[in-house]
Short mmCIF file of C-alpha atoms in Angstrom, two decimals:
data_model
loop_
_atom_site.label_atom_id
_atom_site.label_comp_id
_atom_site.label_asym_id
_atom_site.label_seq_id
_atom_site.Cartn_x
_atom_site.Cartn_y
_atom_site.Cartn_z
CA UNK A 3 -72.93 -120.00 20.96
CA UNK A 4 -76.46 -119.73 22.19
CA UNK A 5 -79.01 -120.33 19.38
CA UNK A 6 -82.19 -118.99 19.88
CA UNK A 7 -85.46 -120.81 19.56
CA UNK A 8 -86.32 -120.42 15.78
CA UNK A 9 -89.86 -119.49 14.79
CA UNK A 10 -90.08 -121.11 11.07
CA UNK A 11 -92.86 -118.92 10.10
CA UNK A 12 -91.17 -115.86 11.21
CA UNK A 13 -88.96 -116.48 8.44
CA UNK A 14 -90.96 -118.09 6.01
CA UNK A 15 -90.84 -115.05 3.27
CA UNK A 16 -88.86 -114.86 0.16
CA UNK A 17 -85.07 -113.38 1.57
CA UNK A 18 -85.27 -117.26 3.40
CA UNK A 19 -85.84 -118.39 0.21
CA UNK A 20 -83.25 -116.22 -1.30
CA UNK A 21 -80.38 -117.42 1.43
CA UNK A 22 -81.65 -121.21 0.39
CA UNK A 23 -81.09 -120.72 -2.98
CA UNK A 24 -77.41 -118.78 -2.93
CA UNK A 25 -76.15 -121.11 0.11
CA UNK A 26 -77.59 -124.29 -2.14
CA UNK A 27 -76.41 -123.15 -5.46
CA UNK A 28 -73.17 -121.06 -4.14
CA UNK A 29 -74.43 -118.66 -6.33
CA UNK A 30 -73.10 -115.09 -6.41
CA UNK A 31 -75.29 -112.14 -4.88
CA UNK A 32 -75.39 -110.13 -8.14
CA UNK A 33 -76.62 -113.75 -9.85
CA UNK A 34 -79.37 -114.52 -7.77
CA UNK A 35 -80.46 -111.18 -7.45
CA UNK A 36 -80.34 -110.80 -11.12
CA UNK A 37 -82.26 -114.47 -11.84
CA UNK A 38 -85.30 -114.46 -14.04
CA UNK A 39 -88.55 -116.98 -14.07
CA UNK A 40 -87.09 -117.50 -17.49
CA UNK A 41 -84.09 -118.87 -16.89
CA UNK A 42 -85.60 -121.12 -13.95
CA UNK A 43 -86.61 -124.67 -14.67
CA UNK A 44 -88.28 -126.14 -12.08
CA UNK A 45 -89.51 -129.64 -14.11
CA UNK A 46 -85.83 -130.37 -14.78
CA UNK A 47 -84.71 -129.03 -11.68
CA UNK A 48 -82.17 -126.69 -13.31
CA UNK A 49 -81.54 -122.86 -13.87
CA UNK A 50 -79.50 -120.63 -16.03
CA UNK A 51 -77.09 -118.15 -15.23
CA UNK A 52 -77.64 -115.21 -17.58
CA UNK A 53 -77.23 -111.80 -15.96
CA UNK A 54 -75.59 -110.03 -12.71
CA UNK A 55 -76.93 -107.51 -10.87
CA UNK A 56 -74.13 -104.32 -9.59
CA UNK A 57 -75.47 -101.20 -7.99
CA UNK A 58 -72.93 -98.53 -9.47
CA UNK A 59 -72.95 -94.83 -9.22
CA UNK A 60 -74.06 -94.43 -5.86
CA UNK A 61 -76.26 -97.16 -6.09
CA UNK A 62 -78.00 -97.13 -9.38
CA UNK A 63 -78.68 -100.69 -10.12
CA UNK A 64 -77.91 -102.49 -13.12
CA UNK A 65 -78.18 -105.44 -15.16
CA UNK A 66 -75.18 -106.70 -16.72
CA UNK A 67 -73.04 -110.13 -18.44
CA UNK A 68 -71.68 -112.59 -15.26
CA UNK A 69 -67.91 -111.94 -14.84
CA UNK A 70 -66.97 -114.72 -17.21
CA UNK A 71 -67.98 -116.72 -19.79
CA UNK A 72 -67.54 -119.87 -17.24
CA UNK A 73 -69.83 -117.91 -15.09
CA UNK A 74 -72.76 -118.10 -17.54
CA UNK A 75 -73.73 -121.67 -17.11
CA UNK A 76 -76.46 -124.02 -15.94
CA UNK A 77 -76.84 -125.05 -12.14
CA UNK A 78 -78.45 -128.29 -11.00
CA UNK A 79 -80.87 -127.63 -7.91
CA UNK A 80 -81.08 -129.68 -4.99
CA UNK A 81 -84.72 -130.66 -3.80
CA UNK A 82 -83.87 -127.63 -1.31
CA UNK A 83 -83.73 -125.26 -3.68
CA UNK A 84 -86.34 -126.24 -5.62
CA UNK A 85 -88.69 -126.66 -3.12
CA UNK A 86 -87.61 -122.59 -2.00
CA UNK A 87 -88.26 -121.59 -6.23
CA UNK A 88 -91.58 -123.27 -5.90
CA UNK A 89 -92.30 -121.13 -2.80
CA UNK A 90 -91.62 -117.96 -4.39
CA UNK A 91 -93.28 -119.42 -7.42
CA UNK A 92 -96.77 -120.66 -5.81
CA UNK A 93 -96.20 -116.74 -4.26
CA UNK A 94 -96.09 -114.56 -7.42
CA UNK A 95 -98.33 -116.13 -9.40
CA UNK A 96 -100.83 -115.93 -6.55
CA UNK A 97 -100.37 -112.45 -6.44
CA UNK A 98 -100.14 -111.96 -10.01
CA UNK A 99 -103.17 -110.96 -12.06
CA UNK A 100 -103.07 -113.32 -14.93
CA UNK A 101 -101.10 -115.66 -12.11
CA UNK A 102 -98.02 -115.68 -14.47
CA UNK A 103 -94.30 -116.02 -13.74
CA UNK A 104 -92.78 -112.99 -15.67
CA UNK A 105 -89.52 -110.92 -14.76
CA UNK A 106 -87.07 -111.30 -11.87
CA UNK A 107 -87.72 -114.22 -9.01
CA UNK A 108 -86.37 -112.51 -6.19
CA UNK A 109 -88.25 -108.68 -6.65
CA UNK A 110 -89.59 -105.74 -4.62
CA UNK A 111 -93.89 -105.69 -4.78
CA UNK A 112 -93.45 -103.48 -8.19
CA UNK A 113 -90.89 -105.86 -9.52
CA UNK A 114 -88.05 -103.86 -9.28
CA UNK A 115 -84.15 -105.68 -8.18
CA UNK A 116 -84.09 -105.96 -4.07
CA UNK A 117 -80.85 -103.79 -3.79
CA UNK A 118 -77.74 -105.62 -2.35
CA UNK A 119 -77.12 -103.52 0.62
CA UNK A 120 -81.08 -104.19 1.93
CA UNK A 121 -80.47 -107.50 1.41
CA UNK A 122 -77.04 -107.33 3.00
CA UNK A 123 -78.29 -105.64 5.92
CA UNK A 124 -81.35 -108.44 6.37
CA UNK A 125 -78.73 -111.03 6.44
CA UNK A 126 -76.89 -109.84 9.30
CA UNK A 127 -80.19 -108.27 11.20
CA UNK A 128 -80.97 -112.14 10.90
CA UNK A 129 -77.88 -113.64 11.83
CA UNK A 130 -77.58 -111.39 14.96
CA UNK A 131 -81.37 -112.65 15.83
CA UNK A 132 -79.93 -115.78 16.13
CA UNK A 133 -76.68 -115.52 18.12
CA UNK A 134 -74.77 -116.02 14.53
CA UNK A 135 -71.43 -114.46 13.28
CA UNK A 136 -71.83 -111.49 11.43
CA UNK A 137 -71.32 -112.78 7.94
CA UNK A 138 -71.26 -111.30 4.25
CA UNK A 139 -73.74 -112.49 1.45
CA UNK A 140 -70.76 -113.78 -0.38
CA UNK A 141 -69.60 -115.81 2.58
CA UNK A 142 -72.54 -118.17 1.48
CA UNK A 143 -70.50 -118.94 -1.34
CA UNK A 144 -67.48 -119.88 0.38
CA UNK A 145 -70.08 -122.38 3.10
CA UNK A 146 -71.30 -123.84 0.05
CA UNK A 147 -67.80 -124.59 -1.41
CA UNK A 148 -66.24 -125.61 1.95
CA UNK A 149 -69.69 -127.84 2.89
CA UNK A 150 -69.01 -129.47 -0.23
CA UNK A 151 -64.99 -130.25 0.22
CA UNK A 152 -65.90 -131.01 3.47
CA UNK A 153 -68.33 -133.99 1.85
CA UNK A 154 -65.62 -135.39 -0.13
CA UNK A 155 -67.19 -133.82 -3.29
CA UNK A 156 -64.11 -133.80 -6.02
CA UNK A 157 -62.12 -130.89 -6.53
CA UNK A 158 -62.97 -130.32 -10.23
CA UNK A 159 -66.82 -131.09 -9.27
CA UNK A 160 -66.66 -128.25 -6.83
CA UNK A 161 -64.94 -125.95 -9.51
CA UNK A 162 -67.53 -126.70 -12.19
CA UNK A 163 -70.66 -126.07 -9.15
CA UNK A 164 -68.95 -122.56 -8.54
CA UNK A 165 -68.36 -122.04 -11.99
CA UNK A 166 -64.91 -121.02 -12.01
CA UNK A 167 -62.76 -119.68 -14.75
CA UNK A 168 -60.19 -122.53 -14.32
CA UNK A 169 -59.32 -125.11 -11.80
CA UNK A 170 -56.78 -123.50 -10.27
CA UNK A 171 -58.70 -120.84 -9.08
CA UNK A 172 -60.24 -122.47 -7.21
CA UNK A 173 -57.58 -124.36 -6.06
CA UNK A 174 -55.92 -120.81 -4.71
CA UNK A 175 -59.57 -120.05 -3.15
CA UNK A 176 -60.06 -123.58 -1.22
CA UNK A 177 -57.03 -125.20 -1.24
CA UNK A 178 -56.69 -124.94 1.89
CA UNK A 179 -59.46 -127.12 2.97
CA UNK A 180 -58.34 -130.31 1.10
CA UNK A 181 -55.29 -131.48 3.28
CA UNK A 182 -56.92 -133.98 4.96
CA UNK A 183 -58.39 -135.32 1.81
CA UNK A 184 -54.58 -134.99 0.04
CA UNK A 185 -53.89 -137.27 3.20
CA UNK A 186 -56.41 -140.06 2.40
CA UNK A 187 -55.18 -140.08 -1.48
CA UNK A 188 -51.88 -140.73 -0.67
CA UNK A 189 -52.63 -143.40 2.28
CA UNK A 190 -55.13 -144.87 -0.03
CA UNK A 191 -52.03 -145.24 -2.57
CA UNK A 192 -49.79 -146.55 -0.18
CA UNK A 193 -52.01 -149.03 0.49
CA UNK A 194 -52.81 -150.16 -2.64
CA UNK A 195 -49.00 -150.37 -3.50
CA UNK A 196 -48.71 -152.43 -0.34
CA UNK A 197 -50.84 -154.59 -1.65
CA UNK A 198 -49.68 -155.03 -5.06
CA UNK A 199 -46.30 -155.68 -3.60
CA UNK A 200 -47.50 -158.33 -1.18
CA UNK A 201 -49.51 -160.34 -4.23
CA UNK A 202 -46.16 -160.56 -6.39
CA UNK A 203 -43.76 -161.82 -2.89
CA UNK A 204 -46.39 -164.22 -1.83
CA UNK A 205 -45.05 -167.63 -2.81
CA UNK A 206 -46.92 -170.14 -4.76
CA UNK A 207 -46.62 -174.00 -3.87
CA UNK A 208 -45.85 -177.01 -5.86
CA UNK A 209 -46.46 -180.18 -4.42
CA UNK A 210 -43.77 -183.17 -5.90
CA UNK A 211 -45.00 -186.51 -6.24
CA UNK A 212 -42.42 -188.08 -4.51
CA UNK A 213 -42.40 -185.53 -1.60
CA UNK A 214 -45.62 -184.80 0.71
CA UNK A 215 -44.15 -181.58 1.96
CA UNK A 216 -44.80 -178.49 -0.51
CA UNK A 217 -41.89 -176.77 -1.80
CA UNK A 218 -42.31 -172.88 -2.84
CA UNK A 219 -41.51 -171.44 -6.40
CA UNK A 220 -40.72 -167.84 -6.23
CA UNK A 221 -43.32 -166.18 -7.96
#
């Protein structure tokens, strides 16, 4: 694959920002779209998943409840992400009139949602700039799950980042991706069984007054 040179302010505008934030969240497309200043907390470098965004009826968009209660939760942000929010942050309220944050982060110029399939289609306009695979938005999910397995991050850690219903849901999803960590758990084990067995066989020595060679006792 033959990357093309990048030009950073080429792509310096807010879907960049956008990609940031779903690849370092592993947010869904209908939740970032959907995310509000209000629900964005840059001090304590957190947000708040309140409401999905679903373009239904030949494309009428609407605001709606995340799939699941697990799905309505709070996200950490990396410095990554926070440093994209401030972007689009330091952006609005420069363009704003009163220079306040109000309504939905990720916007067209009259505030209104960006609709999926534009955003969809910027994605893989981008991607194919760059010599990339043609890719979904919600494949930026799955690189954000399988970047963390691939970083050792713990199953159930991944689960609660995604905000799965259950465990095993994940588990179906990613699976997959965790043999070679299933293969360190159970050398690890052997090991430390190894171990354990050798400190119990290892003889201890008892030196007799009369005798200047030691003489084992069995443990």
């Amino acid at each position: 694959m033959n990357l093309r040179p990048l030009d950073p302010q080429h792509y310096a505008d807010q879907l960049t920002d956008l990609f940031e934030v779903m690849l370092g969240t592993g947010m869904r497309r209908g939740e970032a779209l959907a995310l509000h200043w209000t629900d964005v907390h840059l001090m304590d470098r957190t947000l708040f998943v309140r409401w999905t965004l679903a373009a239904i009826d030949n494309g009428r968009l609407t605001l709606g409840r995340p799939k699941t209660p697990a799905s309505r939760a709070w996200i950490s942000l990396s410095p990554r992400v926070t440093a994209a929010l401030h972007r689009q942050a330091a952006l609005q309220m420069n363009a704003h009139p009163d220079h306040r944050l109000e309504g939905l982060v990720f916007a067209r110029p009259s505030g209104a949602p960006l609709r999926p399939q534009w955003v969809l289609d910027q994605l893989r306009k981008r991607t194919a700039e760059l010599d990339l695979p043609r890719i979904g938005l919600h494949d930026l999910r799955h690189t954000a799950a399988s970047i963390m397995i691939a970083e050792g991050i713990p199953l159930a850690i991944v689960s609660k980042t995604l905000r799965h219903a259950t465990l095993a849901t994940t588990i179906n999803l990613y699976g997959h991706l965790f043999k070679d960590s299933a293969d360190q758990a159970v050398h690890a084990l052997a090991q430390a069984l190894d171990r354990a067995q050798a400190s119990r066989i290892q003889p201890h020595f008892s030196k007799d007054d009369d005798d200047e060679n030691p003489m084992p006792v069995a443990a």
